[in-house]
C-alpha atoms as an extended CHARMM CRD file, in Angstrom:
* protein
*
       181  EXT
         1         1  UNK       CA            -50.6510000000      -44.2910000000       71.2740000000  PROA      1               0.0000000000
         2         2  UNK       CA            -48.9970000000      -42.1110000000       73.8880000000  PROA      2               0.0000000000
         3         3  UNK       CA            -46.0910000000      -41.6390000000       71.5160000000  PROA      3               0.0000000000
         4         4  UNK       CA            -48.2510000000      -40.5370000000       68.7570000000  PROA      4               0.0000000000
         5         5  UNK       CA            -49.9380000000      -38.0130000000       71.0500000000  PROA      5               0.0000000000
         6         6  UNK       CA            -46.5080000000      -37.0290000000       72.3210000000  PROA      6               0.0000000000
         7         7  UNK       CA            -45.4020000000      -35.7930000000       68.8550000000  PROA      7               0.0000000000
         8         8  UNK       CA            -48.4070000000      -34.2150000000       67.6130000000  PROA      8               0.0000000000
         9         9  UNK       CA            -48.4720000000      -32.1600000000       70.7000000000  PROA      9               0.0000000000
        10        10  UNK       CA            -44.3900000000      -31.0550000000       69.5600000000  PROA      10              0.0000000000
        11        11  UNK       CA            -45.1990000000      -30.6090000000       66.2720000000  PROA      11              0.0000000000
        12        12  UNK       CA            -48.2120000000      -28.3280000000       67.1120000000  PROA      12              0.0000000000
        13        13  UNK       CA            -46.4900000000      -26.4920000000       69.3770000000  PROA      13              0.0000000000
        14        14  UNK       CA            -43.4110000000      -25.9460000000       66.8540000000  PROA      14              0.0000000000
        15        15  UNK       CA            -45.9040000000      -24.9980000000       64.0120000000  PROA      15              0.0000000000
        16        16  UNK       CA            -47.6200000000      -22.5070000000       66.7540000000  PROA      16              0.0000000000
        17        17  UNK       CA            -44.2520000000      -21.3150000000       68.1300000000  PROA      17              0.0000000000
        18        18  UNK       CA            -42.6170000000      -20.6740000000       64.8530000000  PROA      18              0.0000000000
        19        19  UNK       CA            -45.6540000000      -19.1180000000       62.9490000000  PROA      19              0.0000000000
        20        20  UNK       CA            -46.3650000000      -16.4950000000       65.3530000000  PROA      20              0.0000000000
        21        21  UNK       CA            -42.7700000000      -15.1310000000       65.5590000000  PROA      21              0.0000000000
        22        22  UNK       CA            -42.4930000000      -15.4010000000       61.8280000000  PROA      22              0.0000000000
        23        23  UNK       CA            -45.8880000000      -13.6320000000       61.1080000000  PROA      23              0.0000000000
        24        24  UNK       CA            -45.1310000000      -10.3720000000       59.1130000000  PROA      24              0.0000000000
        25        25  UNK       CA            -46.0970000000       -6.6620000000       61.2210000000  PROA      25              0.0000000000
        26        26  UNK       CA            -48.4950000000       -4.7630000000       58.7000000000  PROA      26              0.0000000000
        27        27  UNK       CA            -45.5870000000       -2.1580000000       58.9060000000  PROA      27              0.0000000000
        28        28  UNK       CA            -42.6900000000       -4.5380000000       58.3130000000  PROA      28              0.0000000000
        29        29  UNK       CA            -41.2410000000       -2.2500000000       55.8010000000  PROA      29              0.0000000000
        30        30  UNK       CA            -41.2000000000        0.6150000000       58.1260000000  PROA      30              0.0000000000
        31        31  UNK       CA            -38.6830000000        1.0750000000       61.0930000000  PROA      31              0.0000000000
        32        32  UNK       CA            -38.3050000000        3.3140000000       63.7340000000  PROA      32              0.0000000000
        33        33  UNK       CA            -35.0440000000        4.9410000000       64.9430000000  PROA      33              0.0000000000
        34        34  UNK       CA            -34.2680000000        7.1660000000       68.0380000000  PROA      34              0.0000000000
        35        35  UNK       CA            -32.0050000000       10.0430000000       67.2600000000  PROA      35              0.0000000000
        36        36  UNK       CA            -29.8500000000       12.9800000000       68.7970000000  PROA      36              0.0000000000
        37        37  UNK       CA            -27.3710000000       15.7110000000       67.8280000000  PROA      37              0.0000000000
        38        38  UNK       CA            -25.9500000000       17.8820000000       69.6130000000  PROA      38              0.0000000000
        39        39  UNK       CA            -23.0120000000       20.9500000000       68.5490000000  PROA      39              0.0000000000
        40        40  UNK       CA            -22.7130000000       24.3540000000       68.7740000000  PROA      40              0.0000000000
        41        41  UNK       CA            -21.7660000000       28.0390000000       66.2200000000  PROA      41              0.0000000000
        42        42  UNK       CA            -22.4970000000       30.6350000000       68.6180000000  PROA      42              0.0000000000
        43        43  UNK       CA            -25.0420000000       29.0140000000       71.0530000000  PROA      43              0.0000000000
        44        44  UNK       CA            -25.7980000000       25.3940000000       71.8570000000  PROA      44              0.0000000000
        45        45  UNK       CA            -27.8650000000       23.5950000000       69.3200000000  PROA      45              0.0000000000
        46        46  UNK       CA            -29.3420000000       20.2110000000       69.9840000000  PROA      46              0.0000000000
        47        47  UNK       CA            -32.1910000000       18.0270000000       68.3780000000  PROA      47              0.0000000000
        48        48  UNK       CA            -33.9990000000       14.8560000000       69.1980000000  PROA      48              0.0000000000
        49        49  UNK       CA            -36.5770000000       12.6650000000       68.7190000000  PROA      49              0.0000000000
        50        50  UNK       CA            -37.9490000000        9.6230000000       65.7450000000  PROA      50              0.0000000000
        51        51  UNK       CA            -37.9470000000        8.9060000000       62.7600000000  PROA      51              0.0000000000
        52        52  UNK       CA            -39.5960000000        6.5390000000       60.3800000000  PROA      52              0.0000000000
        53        53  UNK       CA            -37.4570000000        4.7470000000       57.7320000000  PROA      53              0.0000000000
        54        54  UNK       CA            -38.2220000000        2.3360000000       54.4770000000  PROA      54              0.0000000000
        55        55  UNK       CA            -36.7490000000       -0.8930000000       54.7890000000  PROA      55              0.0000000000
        56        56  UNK       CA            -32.7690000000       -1.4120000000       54.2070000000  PROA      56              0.0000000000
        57        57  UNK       CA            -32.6210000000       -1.2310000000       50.8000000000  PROA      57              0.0000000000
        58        58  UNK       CA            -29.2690000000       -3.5480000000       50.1740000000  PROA      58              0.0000000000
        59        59  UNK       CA            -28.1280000000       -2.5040000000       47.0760000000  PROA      59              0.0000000000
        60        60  UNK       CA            -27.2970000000        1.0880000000       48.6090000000  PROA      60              0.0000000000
        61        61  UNK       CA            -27.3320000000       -0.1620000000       52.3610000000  PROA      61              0.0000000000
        62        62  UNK       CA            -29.6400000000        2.6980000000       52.9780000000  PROA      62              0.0000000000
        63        63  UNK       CA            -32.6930000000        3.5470000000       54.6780000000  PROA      63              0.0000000000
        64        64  UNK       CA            -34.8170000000        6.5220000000       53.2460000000  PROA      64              0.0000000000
        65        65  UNK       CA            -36.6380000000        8.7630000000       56.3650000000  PROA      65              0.0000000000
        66        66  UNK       CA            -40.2650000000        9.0670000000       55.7760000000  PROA      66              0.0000000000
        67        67  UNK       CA            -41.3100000000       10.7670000000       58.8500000000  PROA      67              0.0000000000
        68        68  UNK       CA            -39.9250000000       12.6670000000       61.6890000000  PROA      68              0.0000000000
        69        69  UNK       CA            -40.8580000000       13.6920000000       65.0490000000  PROA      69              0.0000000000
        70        70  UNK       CA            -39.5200000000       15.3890000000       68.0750000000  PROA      70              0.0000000000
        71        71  UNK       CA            -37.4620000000       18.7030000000       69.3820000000  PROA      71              0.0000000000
        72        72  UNK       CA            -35.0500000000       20.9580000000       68.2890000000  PROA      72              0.0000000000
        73        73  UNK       CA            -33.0020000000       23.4060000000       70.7890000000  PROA      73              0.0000000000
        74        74  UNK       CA            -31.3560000000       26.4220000000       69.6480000000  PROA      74              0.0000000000
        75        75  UNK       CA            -30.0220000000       28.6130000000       72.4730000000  PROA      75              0.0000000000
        76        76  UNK       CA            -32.3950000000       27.4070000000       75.0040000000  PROA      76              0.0000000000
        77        77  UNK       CA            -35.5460000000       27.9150000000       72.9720000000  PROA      77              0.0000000000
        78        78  UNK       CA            -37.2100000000       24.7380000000       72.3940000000  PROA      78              0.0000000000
        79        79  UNK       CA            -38.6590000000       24.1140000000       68.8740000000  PROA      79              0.0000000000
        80        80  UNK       CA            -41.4140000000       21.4370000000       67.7380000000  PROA      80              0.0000000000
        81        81  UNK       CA            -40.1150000000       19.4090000000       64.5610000000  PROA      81              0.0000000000
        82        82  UNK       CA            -42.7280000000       19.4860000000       62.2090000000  PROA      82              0.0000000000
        83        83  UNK       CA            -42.1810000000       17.6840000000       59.4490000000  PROA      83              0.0000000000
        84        84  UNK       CA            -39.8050000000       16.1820000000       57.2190000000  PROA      84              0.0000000000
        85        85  UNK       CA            -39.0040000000       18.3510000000       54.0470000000  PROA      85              0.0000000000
        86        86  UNK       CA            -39.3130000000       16.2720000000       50.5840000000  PROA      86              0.0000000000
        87        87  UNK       CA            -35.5320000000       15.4470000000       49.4630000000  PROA      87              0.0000000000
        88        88  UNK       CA            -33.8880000000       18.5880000000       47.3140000000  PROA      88              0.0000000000
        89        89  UNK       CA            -36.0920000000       21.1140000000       49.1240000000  PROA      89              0.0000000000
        90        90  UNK       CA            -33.9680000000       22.4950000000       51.3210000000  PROA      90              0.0000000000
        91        91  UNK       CA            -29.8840000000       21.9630000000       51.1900000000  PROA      91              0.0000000000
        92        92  UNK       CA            -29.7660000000       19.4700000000       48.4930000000  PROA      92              0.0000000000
        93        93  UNK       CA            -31.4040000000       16.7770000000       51.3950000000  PROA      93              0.0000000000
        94        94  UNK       CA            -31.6930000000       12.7690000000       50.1350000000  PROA      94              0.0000000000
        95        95  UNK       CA            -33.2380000000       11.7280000000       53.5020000000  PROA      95              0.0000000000
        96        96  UNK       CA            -30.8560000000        8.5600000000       53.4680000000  PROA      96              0.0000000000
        97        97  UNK       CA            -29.3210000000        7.0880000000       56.5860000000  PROA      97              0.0000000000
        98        98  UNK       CA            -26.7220000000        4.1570000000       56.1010000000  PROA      98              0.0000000000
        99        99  UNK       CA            -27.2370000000        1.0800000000       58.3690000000  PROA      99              0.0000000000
       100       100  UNK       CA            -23.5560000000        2.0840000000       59.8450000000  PROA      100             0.0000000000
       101       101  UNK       CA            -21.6460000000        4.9330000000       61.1520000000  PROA      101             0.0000000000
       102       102  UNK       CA            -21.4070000000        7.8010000000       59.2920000000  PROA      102             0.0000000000
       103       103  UNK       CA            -25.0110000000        7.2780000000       59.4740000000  PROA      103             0.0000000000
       104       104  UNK       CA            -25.7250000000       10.2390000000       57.0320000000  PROA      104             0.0000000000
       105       105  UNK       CA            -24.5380000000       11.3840000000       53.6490000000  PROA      105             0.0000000000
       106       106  UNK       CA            -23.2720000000       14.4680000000       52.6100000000  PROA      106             0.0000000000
       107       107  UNK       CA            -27.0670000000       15.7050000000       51.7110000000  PROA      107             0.0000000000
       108       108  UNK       CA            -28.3210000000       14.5420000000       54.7920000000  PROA      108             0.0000000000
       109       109  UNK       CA            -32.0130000000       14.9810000000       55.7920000000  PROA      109             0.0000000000
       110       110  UNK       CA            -33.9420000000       18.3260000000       56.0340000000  PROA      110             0.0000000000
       111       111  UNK       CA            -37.1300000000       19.2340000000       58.4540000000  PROA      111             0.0000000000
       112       112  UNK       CA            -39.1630000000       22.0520000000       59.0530000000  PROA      112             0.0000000000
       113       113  UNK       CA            -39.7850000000       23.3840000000       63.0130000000  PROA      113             0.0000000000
       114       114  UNK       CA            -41.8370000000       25.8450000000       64.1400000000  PROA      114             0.0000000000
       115       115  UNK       CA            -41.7430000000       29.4820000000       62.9750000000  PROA      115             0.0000000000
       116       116  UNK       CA            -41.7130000000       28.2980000000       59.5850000000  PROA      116             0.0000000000
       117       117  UNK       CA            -37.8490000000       27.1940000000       59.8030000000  PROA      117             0.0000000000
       118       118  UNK       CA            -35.8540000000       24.9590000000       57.6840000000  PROA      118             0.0000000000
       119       119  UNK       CA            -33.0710000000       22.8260000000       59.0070000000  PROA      119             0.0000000000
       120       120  UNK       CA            -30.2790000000       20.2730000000       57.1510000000  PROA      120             0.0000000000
       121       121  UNK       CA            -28.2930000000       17.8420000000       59.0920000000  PROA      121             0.0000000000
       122       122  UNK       CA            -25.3530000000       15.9520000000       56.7600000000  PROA      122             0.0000000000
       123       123  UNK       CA            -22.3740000000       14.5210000000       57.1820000000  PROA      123             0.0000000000
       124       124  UNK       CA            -18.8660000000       15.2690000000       56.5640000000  PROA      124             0.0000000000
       125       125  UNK       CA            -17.5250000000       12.1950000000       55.9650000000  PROA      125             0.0000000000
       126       126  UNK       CA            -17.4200000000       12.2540000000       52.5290000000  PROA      126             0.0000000000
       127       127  UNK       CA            -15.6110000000       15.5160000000       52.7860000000  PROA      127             0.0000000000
       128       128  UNK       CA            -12.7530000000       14.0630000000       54.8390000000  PROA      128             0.0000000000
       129       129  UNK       CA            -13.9340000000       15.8990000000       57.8150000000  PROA      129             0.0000000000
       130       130  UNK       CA            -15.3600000000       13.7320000000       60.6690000000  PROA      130             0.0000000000
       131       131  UNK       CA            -18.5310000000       14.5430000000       62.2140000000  PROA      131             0.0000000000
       132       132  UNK       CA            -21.9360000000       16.4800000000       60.9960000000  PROA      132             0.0000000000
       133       133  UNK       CA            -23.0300000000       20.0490000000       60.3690000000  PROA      133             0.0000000000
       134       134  UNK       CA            -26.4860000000       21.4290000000       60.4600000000  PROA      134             0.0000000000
       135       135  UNK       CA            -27.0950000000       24.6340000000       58.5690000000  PROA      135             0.0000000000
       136       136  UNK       CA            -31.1450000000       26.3790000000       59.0140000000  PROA      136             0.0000000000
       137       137  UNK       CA            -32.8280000000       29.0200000000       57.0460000000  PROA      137             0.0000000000
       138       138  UNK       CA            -31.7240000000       31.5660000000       59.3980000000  PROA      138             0.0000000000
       139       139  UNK       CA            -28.4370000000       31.6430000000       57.8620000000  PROA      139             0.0000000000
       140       140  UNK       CA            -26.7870000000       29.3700000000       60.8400000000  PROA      140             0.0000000000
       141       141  UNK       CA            -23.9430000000       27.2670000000       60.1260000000  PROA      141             0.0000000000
       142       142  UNK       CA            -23.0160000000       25.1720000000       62.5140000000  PROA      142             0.0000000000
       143       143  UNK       CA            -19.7140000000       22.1670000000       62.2700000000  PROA      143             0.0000000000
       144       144  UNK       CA            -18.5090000000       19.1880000000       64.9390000000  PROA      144             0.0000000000
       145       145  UNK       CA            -22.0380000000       18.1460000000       65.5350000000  PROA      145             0.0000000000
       146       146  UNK       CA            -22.8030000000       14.5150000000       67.1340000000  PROA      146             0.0000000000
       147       147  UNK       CA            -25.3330000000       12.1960000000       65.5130000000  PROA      147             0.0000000000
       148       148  UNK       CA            -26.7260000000        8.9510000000       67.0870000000  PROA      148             0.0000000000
       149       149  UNK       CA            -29.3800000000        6.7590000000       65.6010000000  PROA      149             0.0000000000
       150       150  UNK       CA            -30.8460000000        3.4710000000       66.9880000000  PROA      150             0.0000000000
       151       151  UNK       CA            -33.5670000000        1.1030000000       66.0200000000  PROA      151             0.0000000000
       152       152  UNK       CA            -36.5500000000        0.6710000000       67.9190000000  PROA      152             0.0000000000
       153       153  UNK       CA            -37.2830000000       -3.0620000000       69.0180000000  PROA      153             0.0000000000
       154       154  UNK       CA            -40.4830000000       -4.1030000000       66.8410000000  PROA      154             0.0000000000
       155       155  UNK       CA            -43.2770000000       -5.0330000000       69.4620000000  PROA      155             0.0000000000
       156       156  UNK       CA            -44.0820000000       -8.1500000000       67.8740000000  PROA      156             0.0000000000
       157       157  UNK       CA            -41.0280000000       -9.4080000000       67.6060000000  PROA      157             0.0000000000
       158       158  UNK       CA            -40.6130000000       -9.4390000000       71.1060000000  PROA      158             0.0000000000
       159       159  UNK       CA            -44.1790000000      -10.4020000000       71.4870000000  PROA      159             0.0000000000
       160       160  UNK       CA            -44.1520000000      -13.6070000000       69.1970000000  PROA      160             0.0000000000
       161       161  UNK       CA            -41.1140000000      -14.4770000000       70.8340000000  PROA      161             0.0000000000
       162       162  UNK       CA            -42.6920000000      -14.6470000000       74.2320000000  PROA      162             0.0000000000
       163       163  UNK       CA            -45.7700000000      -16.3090000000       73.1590000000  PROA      163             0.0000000000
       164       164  UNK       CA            -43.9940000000      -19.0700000000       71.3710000000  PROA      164             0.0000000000
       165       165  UNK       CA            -41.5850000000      -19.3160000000       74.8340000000  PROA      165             0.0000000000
       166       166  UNK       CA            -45.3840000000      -19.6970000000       76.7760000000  PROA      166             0.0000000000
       167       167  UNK       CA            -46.5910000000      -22.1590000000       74.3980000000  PROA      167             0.0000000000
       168       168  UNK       CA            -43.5760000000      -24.4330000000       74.6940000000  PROA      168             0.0000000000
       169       169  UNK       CA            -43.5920000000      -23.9710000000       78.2430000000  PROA      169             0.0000000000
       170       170  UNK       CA            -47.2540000000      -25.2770000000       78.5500000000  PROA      170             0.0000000000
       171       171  UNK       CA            -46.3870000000      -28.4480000000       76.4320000000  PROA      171             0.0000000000
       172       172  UNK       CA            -43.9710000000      -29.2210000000       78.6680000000  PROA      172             0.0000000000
       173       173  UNK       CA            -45.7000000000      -29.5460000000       81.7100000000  PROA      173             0.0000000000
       174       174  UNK       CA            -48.8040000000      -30.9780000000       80.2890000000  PROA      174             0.0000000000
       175       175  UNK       CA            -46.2580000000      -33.7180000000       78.8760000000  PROA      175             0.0000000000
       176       176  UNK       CA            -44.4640000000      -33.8270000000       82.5180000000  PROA      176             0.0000000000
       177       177  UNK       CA            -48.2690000000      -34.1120000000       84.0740000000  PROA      177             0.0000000000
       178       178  UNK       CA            -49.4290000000      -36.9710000000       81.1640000000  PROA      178             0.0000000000
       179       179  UNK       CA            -46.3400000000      -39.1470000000       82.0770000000  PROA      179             0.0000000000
       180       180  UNK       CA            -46.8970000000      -38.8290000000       86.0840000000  PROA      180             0.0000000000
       181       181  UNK       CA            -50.4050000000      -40.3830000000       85.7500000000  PROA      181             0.0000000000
């Protein structure tokens, strides 16, 4: 009897355990990535902030930005980002970022700041140049940029991995406590 009890209280805590880290996010599909750049023409020029991404698609091994947030810096004046631009609006954009280093292409992705300003980012990989360049509306051209990128840890990940940690943690004892009695 104590046997049987013993393994339906593992297998409910492995069905329990395993369910709730496996249980899909309603935005599965959508990630979100920190990002900076940084490079200069005539004054510094530096942006940062988040973006929101599709999910790898793995034919391409590319992500397609959806949405962006944050700051842009041009000579000390600090700009809001305000949008992403819809690829092909503004220098020939795609809004793709590669899972891997270069992280962009050679359209790169295009946003719009405040003061009704246009801005691409791309990479010059392609080119045989290393690094990024960012060119804006304002007729700036910029080369020898930085670009970083980095997921953001999805929440329930973490969380489902902690609950299912609890739960096993709880059959344990309660096992350790049956068996002492």
């Amino acid at each position: 009897m104590k046997l049987i009890q013993k393994l339906g209280i593992t297998t409910a805590s492995f069905v329990l355990g395993f369910g709730s880290i496996s249980l899909p996010s309603a935005t599965q599909a959508a990630q979100i990535w920190n990002f900076k750049y940084s490079g200069s023409n005539t004054v510094p020029i530096s942006a940062s902030g988040t973006f929101t991404t599709t999910d790898l698609d793995p034919v391409s091994n590319t992500y397609t930005i959806t949405e962006i947030t944050g700051t842009r810096t041009v000579g000390g004046v600090v700009q809001q980002i305000l949008s992403l631009l819809p690829a092909l609006e503004f220098g020939s954009s795609d809004n793709l970022l590669y899972a891997s280093e270069p992280f962009l292409t050679i359209s790169g992705f295009s946003y719009k700041v405040e003061g009704d300003e246009s801005v691409n980012l791309y990479s010059n990989y392609t080119l045989g140049l290393t690094g990024y360049s960012e060119q804006d509306s304002k007729a700036r051209y910029a080369t020898d940029f930085t670009f970083e990128a980095s997921k953001v840890p999805e929440p329930l990940t973490l969380g489902g991995t902690a609950i299912a940690g609890a739960i096993g943690l709880w059959m344990k004892r309660k096992q350790k406590a049956s068996t002492a009695l």
